[in-house]
mmCIF file of C-alpha atoms in Angstrom:
data_model
loop_
_atom_site.group_PDB
_atom_site.id
_atom_site.type_symbol
_atom_site.label_atom_id
_atom_site.label_comp_id
_atom_site.label_asym_id
_atom_site.label_seq_id
_atom_site.Cartn_x
_atom_site.Cartn_y
_atom_site.Cartn_z
ATOM 1 C CA MET A 1 0.194 -0.138 0.168
ATOM 2 C CA LYS A 2 2.859 2.394 0.654
ATOM 3 C CA ALA A 3 3.927 1.691 -2.732
ATOM 4 C CA LEU A 4 0.964 1.769 -4.065
ATOM 5 C CA LYS A 5 0.756 5.404 -1.990
ATOM 6 C CA TYR A 6 4.203 7.225 -4.034
ATOM 7 C CA ILE A 7 3.485 5.912 -7.135
ATOM 8 C CA ASN A 8 0.081 7.715 -7.226
ATOM 9 C CA ILE A 9 1.729 10.455 -5.580
ATOM 10 C CA LEU A 10 4.753 10.163 -8.493
ATOM 11 C CA ILE A 11 2.033 10.939 -11.313
ATOM 12 C CA VAL A 12 0.464 13.537 -9.489
ATOM 13 C CA GLY A 13 3.715 15.476 -9.311
ATOM 14 C CA ILE A 14 4.484 14.627 -13.104
ATOM 15 C CA VAL A 15 0.662 15.126 -14.271
ATOM 16 C CA ILE A 16 1.060 18.543 -11.949
ATOM 17 C CA MET A 17 4.624 18.699 -14.345
ATOM 18 C CA SER A 18 3.134 18.747 -17.385
ATOM 19 C CA CYS A 19 0.818 21.020 -17.358
ATOM 20 C CA ASP A 20 2.292 23.776 -19.633
ATOM 21 C CA ASP A 21 -0.575 25.025 -21.803
ATOM 22 C CA GLN A 22 -0.804 28.981 -21.811
ATOM 23 C CA ILE A 23 -4.542 29.964 -20.726
ATOM 24 C CA TYR A 24 -5.118 33.042 -21.524
ATOM 25 C CA PRO A 25 -8.618 34.293 -19.036
ATOM 26 C CA GLU A 26 -10.869 37.294 -19.764
ATOM 27 C CA LEU A 27 -10.989 39.677 -16.838
ATOM 28 C CA ASN A 28 -13.472 42.125 -16.497
ATOM 29 C CA ASP A 29 -11.505 45.382 -16.782
ATOM 30 C CA ALA A 30 -12.213 47.123 -13.175
ATOM 31 C CA PRO A 31 -13.086 50.730 -12.515
ATOM 32 C CA GLU A 32 -9.631 53.507 -13.315
ATOM 33 C CA VAL A 33 -7.767 54.334 -10.253
ATOM 34 C CA VAL A 34 -6.047 57.339 -10.044
ATOM 35 C CA VAL A 35 -1.767 56.534 -9.424
ATOM 36 C CA VAL A 36 0.104 58.588 -7.184
ATOM 37 C CA ASP A 37 3.681 57.996 -8.313
ATOM 38 C CA ALA A 38 5.840 60.865 -5.876
ATOM 39 C CA TRP A 39 9.296 59.119 -4.932
ATOM 40 C CA VAL A 40 10.903 63.042 -4.223
ATOM 41 C CA ASN A 41 14.289 64.102 -3.369
ATOM 42 C CA ASN A 42 16.828 66.129 -2.586
ATOM 43 C CA LYS A 43 19.127 65.901 -5.029
ATOM 44 C CA PRO A 44 20.736 68.881 -7.175
ATOM 45 C CA GLU A 45 18.022 68.330 -9.808
ATOM 46 C CA ASP A 46 14.306 68.549 -10.918
ATOM 47 C CA GLN A 47 12.194 66.572 -9.104
ATOM 48 C CA VAL A 48 9.069 64.879 -10.825
ATOM 49 C CA ILE A 49 5.533 63.888 -9.520
ATOM 50 C CA LYS A 50 3.514 61.265 -11.539
ATOM 51 C CA VAL A 51 -0.458 61.320 -11.759
ATOM 52 C CA THR A 52 -1.682 58.786 -13.550
ATOM 53 C CA LYS A 53 -4.432 55.930 -14.050
ATOM 54 C CA THR A 54 -4.990 51.779 -13.911
ATOM 55 C CA GLN A 55 -5.128 50.130 -16.913
ATOM 56 C CA PRO A 56 -6.641 46.271 -17.486
ATOM 57 C CA TYR A 57 -4.449 43.849 -16.690
ATOM 58 C CA PHE A 58 -3.212 43.116 -20.476
ATOM 59 C CA ASP A 59 -2.939 45.969 -21.476
ATOM 60 C CA ASN A 60 0.793 47.316 -21.730
ATOM 61 C CA SER A 61 0.095 50.324 -23.225
ATOM 62 C CA GLU A 62 1.764 53.198 -21.766
ATOM 63 C CA SER A 63 -0.134 54.697 -18.728
ATOM 64 C CA VAL A 64 -2.960 57.771 -19.321
ATOM 65 C CA GLY A 65 -1.318 60.401 -17.071
ATOM 66 C CA VAL A 66 -3.642 63.004 -15.633
ATOM 67 C CA THR A 67 -3.940 66.739 -16.640
ATOM 68 C CA GLY A 68 -5.395 69.618 -15.169
ATOM 69 C CA ALA A 69 -4.729 68.065 -11.725
ATOM 70 C CA GLU A 70 -2.639 70.680 -8.856
ATOM 71 C CA VAL A 71 0.404 68.724 -7.028
ATOM 72 C CA TYR A 72 2.477 70.897 -4.562
ATOM 73 C CA ILE A 73 3.999 70.091 -1.341
ATOM 74 C CA VAL A 74 4.302 71.654 2.217
ATOM 75 C CA ASP A 75 6.967 70.583 4.885
ATOM 76 C CA ASN A 76 6.624 71.597 8.486
ATOM 77 C CA GLU A 77 7.703 75.380 8.297
ATOM 78 C CA GLY A 78 5.273 75.694 5.598
ATOM 79 C CA THR A 79 7.631 76.202 2.760
ATOM 80 C CA ARG A 80 5.420 75.229 0.109
ATOM 81 C CA PHE A 81 6.511 73.119 -2.818
ATOM 82 C CA ASP A 82 4.381 73.391 -6.734
ATOM 83 C CA PHE A 83 4.703 70.912 -8.821
ATOM 84 C CA ILE A 84 3.807 72.158 -13.010
ATOM 85 C CA GLU A 85 1.938 70.108 -15.148
ATOM 86 C CA SER A 86 4.514 69.238 -18.048
ATOM 87 C CA THR A 87 3.501 66.212 -20.262
ATOM 88 C CA ASN A 88 1.009 62.922 -19.766
ATOM 89 C CA GLY A 89 0.195 63.898 -16.585
ATOM 90 C CA ALA A 90 3.948 64.185 -15.159
ATOM 91 C CA TYR A 91 4.540 67.659 -12.962
ATOM 92 C CA VAL A 92 7.808 69.222 -11.603
ATOM 93 C CA TRP A 93 9.167 71.256 -9.376
ATOM 94 C CA SER A 94 11.700 73.162 -11.257
ATOM 95 C CA TYR A 95 15.142 73.069 -9.209
ATOM 96 C CA SER A 96 17.564 76.524 -9.721
ATOM 97 C CA THR A 97 19.883 76.856 -6.452
ATOM 98 C CA GLU A 98 19.159 75.029 -3.128
ATOM 99 C CA ALA A 99 18.448 70.988 -3.117
ATOM 100 C CA PHE A 100 14.824 70.060 -2.389
ATOM 101 C CA GLY A 101 13.938 69.788 0.852
ATOM 102 C CA THR A 102 15.955 69.944 4.984
ATOM 103 C CA VAL A 103 16.902 66.699 6.847
ATOM 104 C CA GLY A 104 14.960 66.026 9.582
ATOM 105 C CA ASN A 105 11.725 67.805 8.629
ATOM 106 C CA SER A 106 7.946 66.475 7.639
ATOM 107 C CA TYR A 107 6.036 67.247 4.723
ATOM 108 C CA THR A 108 2.086 66.985 3.416
ATOM 109 C CA LEU A 109 1.895 65.944 -0.355
ATOM 110 C CA THR A 110 -1.358 66.968 -1.508
ATOM 111 C CA VAL A 111 -3.133 66.157 -5.113
ATOM 112 C CA VAL A 112 -6.573 68.541 -6.371
ATOM 113 C CA ALA A 113 -7.789 65.991 -9.007
ATOM 114 C CA GLU A 114 -11.007 65.336 -11.513
ATOM 115 C CA GLY A 115 -12.952 67.011 -8.395
ATOM 116 C CA ASN A 116 -10.872 64.645 -4.997
ATOM 117 C CA THR A 117 -8.582 65.882 -3.128
ATOM 118 C CA TYR A 118 -5.340 63.359 -1.969
ATOM 119 C CA THR A 119 -2.930 63.547 0.939
ATOM 120 C CA SER A 120 0.285 61.918 2.410
ATOM 121 C CA VAL A 121 2.965 62.368 4.885
ATOM 122 C CA SER A 122 6.395 61.799 4.592
ATOM 123 C CA GLU A 123 9.612 62.642 6.512
ATOM 124 C CA LEU A 124 12.963 63.435 4.759
ATOM 125 C CA ASN A 125 15.567 61.072 6.982
ATOM 126 C CA ARG A 126 19.265 61.573 6.979
ATOM 127 C CA VAL A 127 21.731 58.723 5.269
ATOM 128 C CA PRO A 128 25.090 58.125 5.393
ATOM 129 C CA THR A 129 28.072 58.736 3.290
ATOM 130 C CA VAL A 130 29.168 56.230 0.072
ATOM 131 C CA ASP A 131 32.294 56.324 1.379
ATOM 132 C CA SER A 132 33.687 53.942 -1.454
ATOM 133 C CA VAL A 133 32.572 51.523 -4.456
ATOM 134 C CA THR A 134 35.843 48.730 -4.926
ATOM 135 C CA PHE A 135 35.638 45.954 -6.948
ATOM 136 C CA ARG A 136 36.944 42.530 -6.175
ATOM 137 C CA TYR A 137 37.601 39.261 -8.790
ATOM 138 C CA GLU A 138 36.769 36.374 -8.165
ATOM 139 C CA LEU A 139 36.685 32.192 -9.901
ATOM 140 C CA GLU A 140 34.046 30.127 -10.210
ATOM 141 C CA THR A 141 34.145 26.587 -10.987
ATOM 142 C CA ALA A 142 30.983 24.920 -12.313
ATOM 143 C CA PHE A 143 30.040 21.555 -14.594
ATOM 144 C CA GLY A 144 33.508 21.492 -15.445
ATOM 145 C CA THR A 145 34.159 24.921 -15.898
ATOM 146 C CA GLU A 146 36.120 27.943 -14.623
ATOM 147 C CA GLU A 147 34.212 31.755 -15.006
ATOM 148 C CA GLU A 148 36.268 34.419 -13.921
ATOM 149 C CA PHE A 149 33.886 37.361 -11.951
ATOM 150 C CA TYR A 150 34.281 40.468 -11.258
ATOM 151 C CA ILE A 151 32.077 41.690 -8.232
ATOM 152 C CA GLY A 152 30.586 45.241 -7.407
ATOM 153 C CA GLU A 153 30.422 46.311 -3.523
ATOM 154 C CA PHE A 154 29.990 49.430 -2.130
ATOM 155 C CA TRP A 155 31.461 50.462 1.743
ATOM 156 C CA SER A 156 29.215 52.464 3.840
ATOM 157 C CA ARG A 157 28.375 52.617 7.446
ATOM 158 C CA ASP A 158 24.476 53.307 8.745
ATOM 159 C CA PRO A 159 24.571 55.723 11.762
ATOM 160 C CA GLU A 160 24.339 54.396 15.624
ATOM 161 C CA GLY A 161 20.615 54.508 16.632
ATOM 162 C CA THR A 162 18.465 52.686 15.497
ATOM 163 C CA GLY A 163 15.189 52.685 13.153
ATOM 164 C CA ASP A 164 17.129 54.051 9.708
ATOM 165 C CA THR A 165 15.846 52.474 6.381
ATOM 166 C CA TYR A 166 17.110 52.957 3.267
ATOM 167 C CA TRP A 167 17.037 52.007 -0.883
ATOM 168 C CA ILE A 168 19.927 51.243 -2.045
ATOM 169 C CA LYS A 169 20.304 52.128 -6.236
ATOM 170 C CA SER A 170 22.160 50.555 -8.692
ATOM 171 C CA PHE A 171 23.333 52.151 -11.592
ATOM 172 C CA LYS A 172 25.560 49.641 -14.385
ATOM 173 C CA ASN A 173 26.829 51.853 -17.314
ATOM 174 C CA GLU A 174 24.454 54.449 -15.684
ATOM 175 C CA GLN A 175 21.843 52.930 -16.616
ATOM 176 C CA TYR A 176 19.947 52.076 -13.722
ATOM 177 C CA LEU A 177 19.238 47.729 -12.061
ATOM 178 C CA ALA A 178 15.387 48.361 -12.258
ATOM 179 C CA LYS A 179 14.152 44.159 -12.843
ATOM 180 C CA PRO A 180 12.739 43.210 -9.902
ATOM 181 C CA SER A 181 14.814 40.417 -8.235
ATOM 182 C CA GLU A 182 17.078 44.007 -7.850
ATOM 183 C CA ILE A 183 14.922 45.642 -5.397
ATOM 184 C CA ASN A 184 17.737 46.274 -2.087
ATOM 185 C CA ILE A 185 16.190 47.707 0.887
ATOM 186 C CA ALA A 186 18.177 47.567 4.402
ATOM 187 C CA TRP A 187 17.360 47.981 7.688
ATOM 188 C CA ASP A 188 20.125 49.474 9.957
ATOM 189 C CA ALA A 189 23.168 48.015 8.201
ATOM 190 C CA GLY A 190 20.899 44.906 7.785
ATOM 191 C CA PHE A 191 17.646 43.053 6.544
ATOM 192 C CA SER A 192 15.038 43.898 9.265
ATOM 193 C CA ALA A 193 14.204 45.202 12.191
ATOM 194 C CA GLY A 194 14.730 42.046 14.046
ATOM 195 C CA GLY A 195 18.485 42.039 13.179
ATOM 196 C CA ALA A 196 19.558 44.651 16.201
ATOM 197 C CA ILE A 197 22.716 45.490 13.439
ATOM 198 C CA ASP A 198 22.881 49.060 13.522
ATOM 199 C CA GLY A 199 26.318 51.464 13.513
ATOM 200 C CA LEU A 200 28.274 49.232 10.947
ATOM 201 C CA ILE A 201 28.920 48.732 7.711
ATOM 202 C CA PHE A 202 26.147 47.699 5.568
ATOM 203 C CA ILE A 203 26.611 43.430 5.466
ATOM 204 C CA PRO A 204 27.939 41.328 2.903
ATOM 205 C CA PRO A 205 24.959 40.614 0.853
ATOM 206 C CA ILE A 206 23.518 44.098 0.567
ATOM 207 C CA ARG A 207 26.840 45.165 -0.625
ATOM 208 C CA ASP A 208 26.571 42.213 -3.113
ATOM 209 C CA ALA A 209 23.361 43.279 -4.081
ATOM 210 C CA VAL A 210 24.197 46.106 -6.532
ATOM 211 C CA ASN A 211 25.641 43.404 -9.232
ATOM 212 C CA PRO A 212 24.160 42.432 -12.053
ATOM 213 C CA PHE A 213 23.363 37.860 -12.501
ATOM 214 C CA ASP A 214 22.668 37.803 -16.004
ATOM 215 C CA GLU A 215 22.254 34.311 -17.488
ATOM 216 C CA ASP A 216 24.884 34.028 -20.437
ATOM 217 C CA PRO A 217 22.770 33.565 -23.726
ATOM 218 C CA ASN A 218 24.939 31.444 -25.341
ATOM 219 C CA GLU A 219 26.075 28.985 -22.803
ATOM 220 C CA GLU A 220 23.413 26.827 -20.346
ATOM 221 C CA ASP A 221 23.584 27.128 -16.933
ATOM 222 C CA SER A 222 25.944 30.198 -17.049
ATOM 223 C CA PHE A 223 26.286 33.855 -15.807
ATOM 224 C CA LEU A 224 28.285 36.893 -17.004
ATOM 225 C CA SER A 225 30.388 38.365 -15.199
ATOM 226 C CA PRO A 226 28.340 41.811 -13.735
ATOM 227 C CA TYR A 227 31.036 43.732 -14.543
ATOM 228 C CA GLU A 228 33.932 43.822 -17.741
ATOM 229 C CA ASP A 229 36.891 45.586 -17.854
ATOM 230 C CA GLY A 230 36.116 49.384 -18.093
ATOM 231 C CA ASP A 231 32.254 49.518 -17.249
ATOM 232 C CA SER A 232 31.267 51.426 -14.757
ATOM 233 C CA LEU A 233 29.486 51.318 -11.569
ATOM 234 C CA TYR A 234 27.087 54.094 -8.809
ATOM 235 C CA VAL A 235 25.886 53.285 -6.383
ATOM 236 C CA GLU A 236 23.154 55.875 -4.358
ATOM 237 C CA VAL A 237 21.515 55.304 -0.824
ATOM 238 C CA HIS A 238 18.564 57.000 -0.220
ATOM 239 C CA SER A 239 17.148 57.335 3.358
ATOM 240 C CA ILE A 240 13.051 56.040 3.328
ATOM 241 C CA THR A 241 10.248 55.885 5.274
ATOM 242 C CA HIS A 242 9.549 52.734 7.526
ATOM 243 C CA ALA A 243 6.154 52.516 5.788
ATOM 244 C CA ALA A 244 8.591 53.190 2.241
ATOM 245 C CA HIS A 245 10.651 50.554 3.168
ATOM 246 C CA ASN A 246 7.492 47.619 3.703
ATOM 247 C CA PHE A 247 5.456 49.430 0.644
ATOM 248 C CA LEU A 248 9.179 48.019 -1.784
ATOM 249 C CA THR A 249 9.742 44.575 0.382
ATOM 250 C CA GLN A 250 6.002 43.690 -0.314
ATOM 251 C CA LEU A 251 6.548 45.193 -4.252
ATOM 252 C CA SER A 252 9.599 43.165 -4.438
ATOM 253 C CA ILE A 253 7.340 39.665 -3.393
ATOM 254 C CA GLN A 254 4.310 41.032 -6.212
ATOM 255 C CA THR A 255 6.841 41.937 -8.867
ATOM 256 C CA ASP A 256 9.881 39.307 -8.437
ATOM 257 C CA ARG A 257 7.976 36.281 -10.084
ATOM 258 C CA PRO A 258 10.533 34.059 -11.926
ATOM 259 C CA GLY A 259 7.290 31.519 -12.789
ATOM 260 C CA GLY A 260 7.497 27.224 -13.849
ATOM 261 C CA PHE A 261 6.577 25.021 -11.609
ATOM 262 C CA ALA A 262 7.740 26.934 -8.414
ATOM 263 C CA ALA A 263 5.135 29.620 -9.353
ATOM 264 C CA LEU A 264 2.448 26.672 -7.481
ATOM 265 C CA PHE A 265 3.801 27.997 -4.054
ATOM 266 C CA ASP A 266 4.088 31.891 -4.327
ATOM 267 C CA THR A 267 2.673 34.445 -2.481
ATOM 268 C CA PRO A 268 -1.040 35.205 -3.665
ATOM 269 C CA LEU A 269 -0.709 38.658 -5.985
ATOM 270 C CA SER A 270 -2.386 41.100 -4.162
ATOM 271 C CA ASN A 271 -2.415 45.049 -3.600
ATOM 272 C CA VAL A 272 0.639 46.188 -2.815
ATOM 273 C CA PRO A 273 0.215 49.211 0.774
ATOM 274 C CA THR A 274 -0.340 53.042 0.025
ATOM 275 C CA ASN A 275 -0.077 55.845 1.558
ATOM 276 C CA ILE A 276 -1.993 57.360 -0.523
ATOM 277 C CA VAL A 277 -5.210 58.723 0.958
ATOM 278 C CA ASN A 278 -8.507 60.667 -0.571
ATOM 279 C CA SER A 279 -9.636 62.813 1.958
ATOM 280 C CA THR A 280 -12.645 64.185 -0.427
ATOM 281 C CA SER A 281 -14.344 60.248 -1.054
ATOM 282 C CA ASP A 282 -14.187 57.231 -0.576
ATOM 283 C CA ASP A 283 -13.113 57.053 -3.920
ATOM 284 C CA LEU A 284 -9.545 54.815 -3.792
ATOM 285 C CA ALA A 285 -6.032 55.808 -4.583
ATOM 286 C CA LEU A 286 -2.771 54.292 -5.139
ATOM 287 C CA GLY A 287 0.883 54.699 -5.050
ATOM 288 C CA PHE A 288 3.066 56.099 -2.411
ATOM 289 C CA PHE A 289 4.597 58.940 -1.829
ATOM 290 C CA CYS A 290 8.205 58.953 0.482
ATOM 291 C CA VAL A 291 10.922 62.441 0.030
ATOM 292 C CA SER A 292 13.958 60.627 0.568
ATOM 293 C CA ALA A 293 17.863 62.522 1.371
ATOM 294 C CA VAL A 294 20.091 60.623 -1.503
ATOM 295 C CA GLU A 295 24.297 60.213 -1.059
ATOM 296 C CA GLY A 296 26.077 58.392 -3.870
ATOM 297 C CA ASN A 297 29.387 57.208 -5.150
ATOM 298 C CA GLY A 298 30.271 55.791 -7.826
ATOM 299 C CA LYS A 299 33.989 53.822 -9.957
ATOM 300 C CA ARG A 300 34.772 52.794 -13.330
ATOM 301 C CA LEU A 301 36.439 48.731 -12.815
ATOM 302 C CA ASP A 302 40.240 48.120 -14.032
ATOM 303 C CA ILE A 303 40.624 44.905 -13.902
ATOM 304 C CA SER A 304 45.006 45.692 -13.874
ATOM 305 C CA GLN A 305 44.207 46.828 -10.334
ATOM 306 C CA VAL A 306 41.530 44.531 -9.149
ATOM 307 C CA PRO A 307 43.925 41.916 -6.917
ATOM 308 C CA LYS A 308 43.714 37.880 -8.394
ATOM 309 C CA ASP A 309 44.088 35.584 -5.133
ATOM 310 C CA GLU A 310 46.650 33.113 -5.860
#
């Protein structure tokens, strides 16, 4: 009986793995919802807030912008920052001589659009400096072949005092690494509040998450070196709120889905949280508002300057 039981389990497993036919379910169109994408920072450049509408699930076209909105931010000292409408739902605060915001202040976003008023609050928290960006050499043996890798990492120390949260953004040859699997966030110098890693240099998994590990299109089960001679790596550390850390955590869970058989065990799809509140009606809004302080540093790889352990 036990043998028969195991055979049945094996048959069921084979049937499940063989069910790879694509299906195209018909979904009813949901009502449009306003989306406020408001990630603002203190870099010396123009700041952009996007106000758009949601689209049907299978619609891959560009989001439709909301026009004619009033968009502004006011800090706790009463300073107002007006965002002027540009194109397709983009509203811009133009940088002149001073960057946006002051560390330690709180900021209230207001968006008046289509008869509704949407609000949200964020704090501009401290951020550590990025002392340096370096590269190291690694020689890996897999499937009988040796592969050379040049790995980038950044060096930064979380300031003393628990509760700092960050979003680490990486740019290879000035191109932002924007895959869902490349979302790199930290709580103090570690991954989460329970890690109790405060006032230290960011732990290695966070430092190493600035590397793009792409599969080699010419060789199966092989990866390309994240960086080659002459490539550049630029790393930015953005301070974020605890709510933003939770938002990015959930965003990563919902979007980093490799598919295949393992998808059967993924976390069920759901909406990510939002801190955008409609103070006029019960109509929902999506998106997020966060104000960040930013520090960055970068380097170009010169393989002649990277030590190779013998």
